[in-house]
Coordinates of C-alpha atoms and ligand atoms in Angstrom, one line a residue:
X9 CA -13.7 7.1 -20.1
X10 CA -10.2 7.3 -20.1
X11 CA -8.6 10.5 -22.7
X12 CA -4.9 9.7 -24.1
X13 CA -3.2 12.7 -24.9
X14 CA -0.6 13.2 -27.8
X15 CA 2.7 13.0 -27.3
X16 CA 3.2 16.7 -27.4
X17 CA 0.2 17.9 -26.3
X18 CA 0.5 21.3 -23.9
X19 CA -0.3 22.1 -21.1
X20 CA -2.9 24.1 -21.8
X21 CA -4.8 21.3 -24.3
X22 CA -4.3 19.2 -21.1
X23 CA -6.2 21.8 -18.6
X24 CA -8.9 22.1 -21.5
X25 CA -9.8 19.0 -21.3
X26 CA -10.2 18.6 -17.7
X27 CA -12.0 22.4 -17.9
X28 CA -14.6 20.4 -20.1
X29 CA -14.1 17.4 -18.0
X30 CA -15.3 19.5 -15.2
X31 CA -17.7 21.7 -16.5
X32 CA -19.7 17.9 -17.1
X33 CA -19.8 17.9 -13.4
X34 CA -17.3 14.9 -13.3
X35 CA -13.7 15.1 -12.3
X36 CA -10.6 14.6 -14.1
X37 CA -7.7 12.3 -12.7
X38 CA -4.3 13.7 -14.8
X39 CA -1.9 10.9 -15.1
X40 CA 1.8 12.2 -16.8
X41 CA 3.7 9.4 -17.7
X42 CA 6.8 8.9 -19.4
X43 CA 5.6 9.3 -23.1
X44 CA 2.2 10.4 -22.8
X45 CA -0.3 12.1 -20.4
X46 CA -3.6 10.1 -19.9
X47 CA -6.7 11.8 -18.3
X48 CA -9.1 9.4 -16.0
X49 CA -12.8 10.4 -15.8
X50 CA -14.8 9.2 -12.8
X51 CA -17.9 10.6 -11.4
X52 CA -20.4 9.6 -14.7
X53 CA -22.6 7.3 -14.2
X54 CA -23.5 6.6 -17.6
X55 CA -21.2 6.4 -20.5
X56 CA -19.3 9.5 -21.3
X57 CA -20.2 11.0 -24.9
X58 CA -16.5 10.1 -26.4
X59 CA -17.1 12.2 -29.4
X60 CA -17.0 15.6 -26.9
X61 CA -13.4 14.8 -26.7
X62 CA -11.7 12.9 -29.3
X63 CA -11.5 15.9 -31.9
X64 CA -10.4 18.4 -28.5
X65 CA -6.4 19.8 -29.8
X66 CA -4.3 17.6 -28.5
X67 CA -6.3 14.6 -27.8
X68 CA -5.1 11.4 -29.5
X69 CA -7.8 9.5 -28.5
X70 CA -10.8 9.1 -26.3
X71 CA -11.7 5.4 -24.8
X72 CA -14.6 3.7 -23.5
X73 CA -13.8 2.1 -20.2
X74 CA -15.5 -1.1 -20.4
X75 CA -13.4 -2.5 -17.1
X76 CA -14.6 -1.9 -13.6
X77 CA -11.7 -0.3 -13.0
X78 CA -11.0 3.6 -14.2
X79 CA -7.7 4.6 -12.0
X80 CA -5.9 1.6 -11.2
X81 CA -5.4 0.3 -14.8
X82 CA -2.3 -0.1 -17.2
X83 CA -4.5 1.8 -19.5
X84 CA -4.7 4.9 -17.9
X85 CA -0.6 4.9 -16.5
X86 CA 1.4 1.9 -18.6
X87 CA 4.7 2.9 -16.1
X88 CA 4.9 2.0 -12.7
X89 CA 4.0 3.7 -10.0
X90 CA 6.6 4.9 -7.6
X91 CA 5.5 6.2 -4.3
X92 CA 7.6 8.7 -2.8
X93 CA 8.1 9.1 0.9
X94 CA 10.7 12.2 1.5
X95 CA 13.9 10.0 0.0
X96 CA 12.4 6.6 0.1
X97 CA 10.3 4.9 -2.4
X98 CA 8.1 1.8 -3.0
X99 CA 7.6 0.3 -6.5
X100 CA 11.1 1.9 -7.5
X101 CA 14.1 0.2 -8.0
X102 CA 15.0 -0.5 -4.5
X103 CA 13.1 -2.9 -2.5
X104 CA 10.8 -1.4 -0.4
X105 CA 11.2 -2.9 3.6
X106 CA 8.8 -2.0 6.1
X107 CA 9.6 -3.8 9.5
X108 CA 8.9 -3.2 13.0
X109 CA 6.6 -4.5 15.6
X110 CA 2.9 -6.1 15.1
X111 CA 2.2 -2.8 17.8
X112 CA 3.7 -0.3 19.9
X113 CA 3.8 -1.5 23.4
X114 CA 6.4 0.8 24.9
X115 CA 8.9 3.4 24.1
X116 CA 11.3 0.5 25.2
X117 CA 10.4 -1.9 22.7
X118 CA 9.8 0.3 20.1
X119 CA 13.3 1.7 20.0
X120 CA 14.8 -1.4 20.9
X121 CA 13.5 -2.9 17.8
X122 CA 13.7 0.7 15.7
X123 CA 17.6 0.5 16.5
X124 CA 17.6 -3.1 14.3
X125 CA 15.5 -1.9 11.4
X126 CA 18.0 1.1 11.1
X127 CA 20.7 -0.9 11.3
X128 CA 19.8 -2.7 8.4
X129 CA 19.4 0.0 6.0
X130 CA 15.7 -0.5 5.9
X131 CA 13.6 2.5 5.6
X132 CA 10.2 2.0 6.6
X133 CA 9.2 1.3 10.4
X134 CA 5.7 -0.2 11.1
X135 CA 3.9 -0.5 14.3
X136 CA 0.4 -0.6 15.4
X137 CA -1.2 2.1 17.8
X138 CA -4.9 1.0 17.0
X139 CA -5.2 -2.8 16.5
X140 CA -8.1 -4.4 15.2
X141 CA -8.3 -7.6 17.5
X142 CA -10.6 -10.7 17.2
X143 CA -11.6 -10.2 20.7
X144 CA -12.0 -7.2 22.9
X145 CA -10.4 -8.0 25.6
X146 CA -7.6 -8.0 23.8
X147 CA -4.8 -5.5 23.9
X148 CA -6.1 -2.5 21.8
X149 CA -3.0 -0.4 21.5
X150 CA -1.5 2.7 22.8
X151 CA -3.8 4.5 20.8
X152 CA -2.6 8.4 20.7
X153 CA 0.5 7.5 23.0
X154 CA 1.4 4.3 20.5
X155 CA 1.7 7.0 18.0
X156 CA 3.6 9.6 19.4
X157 CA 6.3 7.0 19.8
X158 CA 6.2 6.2 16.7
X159 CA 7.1 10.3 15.9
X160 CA 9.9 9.4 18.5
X161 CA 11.4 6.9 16.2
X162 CA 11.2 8.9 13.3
X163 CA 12.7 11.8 14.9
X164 CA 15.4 9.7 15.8
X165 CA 16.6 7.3 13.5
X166 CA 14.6 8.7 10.3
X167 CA 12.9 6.1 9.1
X168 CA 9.2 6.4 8.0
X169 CA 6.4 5.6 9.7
X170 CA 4.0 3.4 8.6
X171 CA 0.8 2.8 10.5
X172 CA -3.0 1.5 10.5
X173 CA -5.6 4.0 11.0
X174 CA -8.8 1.6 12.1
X175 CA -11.6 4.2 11.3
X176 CA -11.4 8.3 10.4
X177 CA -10.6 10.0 13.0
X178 CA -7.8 7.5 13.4
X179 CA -6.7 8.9 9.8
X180 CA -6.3 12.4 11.0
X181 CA -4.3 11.4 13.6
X182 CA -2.1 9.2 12.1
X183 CA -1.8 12.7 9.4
X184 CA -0.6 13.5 12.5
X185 CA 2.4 11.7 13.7
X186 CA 3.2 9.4 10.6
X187 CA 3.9 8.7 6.7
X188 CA 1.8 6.4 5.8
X189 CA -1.8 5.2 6.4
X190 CA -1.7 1.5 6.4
X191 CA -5.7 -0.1 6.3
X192 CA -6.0 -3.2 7.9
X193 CA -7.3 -6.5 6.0
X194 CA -10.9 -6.3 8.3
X195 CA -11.3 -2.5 6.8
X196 CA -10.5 -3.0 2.9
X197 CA -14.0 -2.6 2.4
X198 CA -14.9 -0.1 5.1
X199 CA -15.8 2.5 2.3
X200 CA -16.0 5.8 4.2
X201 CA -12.7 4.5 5.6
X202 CA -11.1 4.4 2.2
X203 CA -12.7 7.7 0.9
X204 CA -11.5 9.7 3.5
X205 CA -8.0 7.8 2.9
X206 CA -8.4 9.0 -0.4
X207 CA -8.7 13.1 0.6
X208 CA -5.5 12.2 2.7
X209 CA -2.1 13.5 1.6
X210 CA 0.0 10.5 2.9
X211 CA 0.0 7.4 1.1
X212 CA -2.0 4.7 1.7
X213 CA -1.0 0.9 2.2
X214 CA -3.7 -1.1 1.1
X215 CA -4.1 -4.5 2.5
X216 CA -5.8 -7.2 1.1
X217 CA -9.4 -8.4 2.6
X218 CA -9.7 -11.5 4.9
X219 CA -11.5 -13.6 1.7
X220 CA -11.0 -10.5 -1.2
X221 CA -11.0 -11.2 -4.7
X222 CA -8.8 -9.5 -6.5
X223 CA -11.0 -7.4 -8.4
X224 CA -12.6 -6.8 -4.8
X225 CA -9.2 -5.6 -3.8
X226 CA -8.2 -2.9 -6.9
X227 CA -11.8 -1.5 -6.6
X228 CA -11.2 -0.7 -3.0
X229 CA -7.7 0.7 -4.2
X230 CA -10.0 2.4 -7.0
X231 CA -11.7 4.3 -3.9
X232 CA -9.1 5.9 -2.4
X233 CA -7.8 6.9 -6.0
X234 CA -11.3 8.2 -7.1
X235 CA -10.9 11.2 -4.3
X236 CA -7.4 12.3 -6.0
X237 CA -4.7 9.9 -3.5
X238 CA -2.9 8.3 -6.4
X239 CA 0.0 6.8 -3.8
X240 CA -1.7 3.3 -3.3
X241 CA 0.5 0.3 -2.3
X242 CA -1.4 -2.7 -2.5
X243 CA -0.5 -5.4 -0.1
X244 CA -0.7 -9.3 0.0
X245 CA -1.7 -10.5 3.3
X246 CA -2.9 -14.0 3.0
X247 CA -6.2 -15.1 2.4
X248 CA -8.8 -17.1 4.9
X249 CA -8.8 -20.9 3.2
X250 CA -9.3 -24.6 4.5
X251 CA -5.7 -24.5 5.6
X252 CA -4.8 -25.5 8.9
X253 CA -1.0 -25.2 8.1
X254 CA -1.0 -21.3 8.5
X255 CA -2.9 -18.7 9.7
X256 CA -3.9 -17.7 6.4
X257 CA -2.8 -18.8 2.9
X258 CA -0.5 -16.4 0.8
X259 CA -1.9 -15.9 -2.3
X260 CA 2.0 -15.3 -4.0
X261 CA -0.1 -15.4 -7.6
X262 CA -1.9 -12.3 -7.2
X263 CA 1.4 -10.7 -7.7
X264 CA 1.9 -11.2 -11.5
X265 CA -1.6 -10.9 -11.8
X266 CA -1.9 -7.4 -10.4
X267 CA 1.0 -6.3 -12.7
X268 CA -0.9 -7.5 -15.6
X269 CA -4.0 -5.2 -14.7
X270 CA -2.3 -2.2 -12.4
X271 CA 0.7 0.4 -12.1
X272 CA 0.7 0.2 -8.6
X273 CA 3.0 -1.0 -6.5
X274 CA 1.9 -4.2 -4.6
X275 CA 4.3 -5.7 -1.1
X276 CA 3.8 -9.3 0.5
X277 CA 3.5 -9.6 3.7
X278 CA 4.5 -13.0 5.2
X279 CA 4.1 -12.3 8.5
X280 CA 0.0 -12.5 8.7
X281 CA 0.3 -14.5 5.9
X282 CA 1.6 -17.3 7.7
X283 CA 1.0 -16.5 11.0
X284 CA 4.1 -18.8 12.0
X285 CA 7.7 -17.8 12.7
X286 CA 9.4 -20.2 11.0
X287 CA 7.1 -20.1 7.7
X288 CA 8.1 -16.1 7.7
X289 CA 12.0 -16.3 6.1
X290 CA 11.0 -18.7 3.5
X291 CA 7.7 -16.8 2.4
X292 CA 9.7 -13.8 2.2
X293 CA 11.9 -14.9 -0.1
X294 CA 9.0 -16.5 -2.3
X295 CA 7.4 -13.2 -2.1
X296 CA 10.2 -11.1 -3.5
X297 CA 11.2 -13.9 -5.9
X298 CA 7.6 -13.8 -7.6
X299 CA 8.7 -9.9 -8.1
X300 CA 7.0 -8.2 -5.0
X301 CA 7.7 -4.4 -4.6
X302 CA 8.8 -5.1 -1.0
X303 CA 7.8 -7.1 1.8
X304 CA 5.7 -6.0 5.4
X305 CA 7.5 -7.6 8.6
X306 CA 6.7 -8.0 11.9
X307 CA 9.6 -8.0 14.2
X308 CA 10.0 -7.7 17.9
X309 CA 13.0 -7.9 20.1
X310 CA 11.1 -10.2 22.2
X311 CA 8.6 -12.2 20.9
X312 CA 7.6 -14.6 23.8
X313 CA 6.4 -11.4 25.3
X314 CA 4.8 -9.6 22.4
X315 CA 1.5 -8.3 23.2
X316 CA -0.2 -9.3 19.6
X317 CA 1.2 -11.7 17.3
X318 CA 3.9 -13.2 18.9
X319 CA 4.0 -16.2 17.2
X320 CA 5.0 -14.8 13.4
X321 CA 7.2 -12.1 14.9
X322 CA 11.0 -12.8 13.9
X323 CA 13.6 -11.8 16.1
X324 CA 16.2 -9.3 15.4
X325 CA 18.5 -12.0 14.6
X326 CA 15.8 -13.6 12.3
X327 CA 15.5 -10.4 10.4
X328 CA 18.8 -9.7 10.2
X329 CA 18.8 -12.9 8.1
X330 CA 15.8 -11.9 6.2
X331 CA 17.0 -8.9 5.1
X332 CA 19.9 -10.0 3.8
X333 CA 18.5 -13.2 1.9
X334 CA 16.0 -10.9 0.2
X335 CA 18.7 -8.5 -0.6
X336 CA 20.6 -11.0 -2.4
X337 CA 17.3 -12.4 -4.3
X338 CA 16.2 -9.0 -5.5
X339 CA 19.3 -8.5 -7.2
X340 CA 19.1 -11.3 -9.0
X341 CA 15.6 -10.4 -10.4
X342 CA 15.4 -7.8 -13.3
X343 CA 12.4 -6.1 -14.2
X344 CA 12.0 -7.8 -17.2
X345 CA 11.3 -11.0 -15.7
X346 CA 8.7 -9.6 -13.2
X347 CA 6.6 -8.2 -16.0
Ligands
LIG419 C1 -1.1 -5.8 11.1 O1 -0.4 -5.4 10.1 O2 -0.7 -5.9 12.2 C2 -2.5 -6.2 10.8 C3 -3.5 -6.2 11.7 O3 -2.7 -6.7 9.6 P1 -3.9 -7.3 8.8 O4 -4.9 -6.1 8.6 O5 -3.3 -7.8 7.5 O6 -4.5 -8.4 9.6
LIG420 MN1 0.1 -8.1 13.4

């Protein structure tokens, strides 16, 4: 059930609603937004008795949720959500860059690369110290070390760090040493993953499953929301198809049709979804074009020797392009056109 409160409803008719709310044994998700406060109800698993609420002071109205989804939806927050990150934001007005490496291989390469991303004004720096190869004898990542560079970097050029946490304890330590908790395509649906995601307080990039639906998708987003994390960024990765073109096929429509269900924020990243270096620029422009938040990029100062993903990593010259194309093509779009 989802509760819409008046427009100038107090806050004390808000925190009696969620007293009742609780008192039910379920909890209430509090949503201000810019003309009204909503109030999310999850934990029922029948129908919630609407007439409990709808004569409550204050209460305009009190609505079944019919839809999977209870946190995600336009229903519950109709403005966008902007996730904050000290002085940088994704799903504001700025678009959101988060570039770095595919992983941290050495202090070396990491700054090297760091140094670029700074350069360009971009805020966000990603890098993998866990990496969820196909093969195990694959390089794994630095692990701890991988990430205490990353704290490195911040320290040093403050920009914020965004990096994958494959299972829990990986979420503590990323708490640790970074800014955001990215989860990896192969985990989207690794639910203890997402719940304890959820009881983080660092936001949570949310990548999209190897073959996901989009419903799939929001209700893994839904997870993470349902334990009180409401800083979700949802993030287009490519899909597994019949393709032989690309590593994976970009699925640049699930753009407008997340903003037609959810408030959250939602990046492309054209990096895995391509899988090739000279199908990266292009894609990134599509991606902003179709009205993406921001874009994920994988950059490295040398590719030919990059220990993962060498093959869609740009080079610092390449991004230097990229950023600026993408600049230039989000000024042009205005958020009424992206609706
Ligand atoms: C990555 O960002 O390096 C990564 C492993 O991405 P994905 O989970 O989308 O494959
Ligand atoms: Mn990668």
């Amino acid at each position: 059930m989802l509760i819409v409160m008046k427009t100038d409803a107090t806050e004390s008719e808000i925190d009696h609603v969620v007293s009742i709310v609780n008192e039910l044994g379920l909890r209430a998700h509090t949503m201000p937004g810019a003309t009204r406060t909503a109030i999310g109800i999850t934990g029922n698993q029948g129908a919630v008795d609407v007439t409990r609420f709808e004569n409550l002071p204050g209460v305009a109205e009190a609505i079944r949720v019919s839809k999977p989804y209870k946190l995600i939806t336009l229903d519950l927050r109709p403005d966008k959500t902007v996730v904050r990150i000290g002085d940088a934001t994704i799903g504001g007005d700025e678009l959101a860059i988060i570039a770095g490496p595919c992983a941290i291989e050495s202090r070396a390469q990491a700054f090297a690369i760091a140094e670029s991303v700074r350069r360009s004004g971009v805020r966000f720096f990603r890098g993998g110290a866990f990496k969820p190869r196909t093969s195990p004898y694959a390089f794994q990542g630095l692990g701890e070390e991988g990430l205490k560079i990353l704290a490195e970097v911040r320290e040093a050029y403050g920009l914020k760090i965004v990096t994958e946490a494959l299972d829990e304890a990986g979420v503590d330590l990323v708490e640790r040493y970074g800014d955001m908790i990215q989860i990896g395509a192969r985990n989207m649906q690794n639910f203890s993953l997402l719940r304890r995601a959820g009881r983080s307080r660092l936001p949570v990039l949310l990548k999209r499953g190897l073959a996901a639906t989009l419903d799939e998708w929001l209700l893994a987003a839904e997870y993470i929301m349902a334990e009180g994390n409401y800083n979700v960024v949802l993030c287009e990765r490519g899909v597994r198809t019949f393709a032989q073109h690309t590593r994976n096929t970009l699925d640049l429509a699930a753009i407008p049709a997340v903003r037609r269900i959810s408030h959250l924020p939602v990046v492309v990243d054209p990096s895995h979804g391509t899988g090739k270096n000279h199908m990266v620029i292009p894609l990134a422009r599509a991606g902003v074009a179709v009205g993406a938040d921001g874009l994920i990029i994988e950059v490295h100062d040398q590719p030919e020797r990059a220990l993962s993903d060498g093959a869609q990593a740009l080079t610092l010259e390449q991004y230097d392009q990229l950023v600026q194309e993408v600049r230039a093509i989000h000024e042009v779009i205005t958020p009424a056109t992206v609706g």
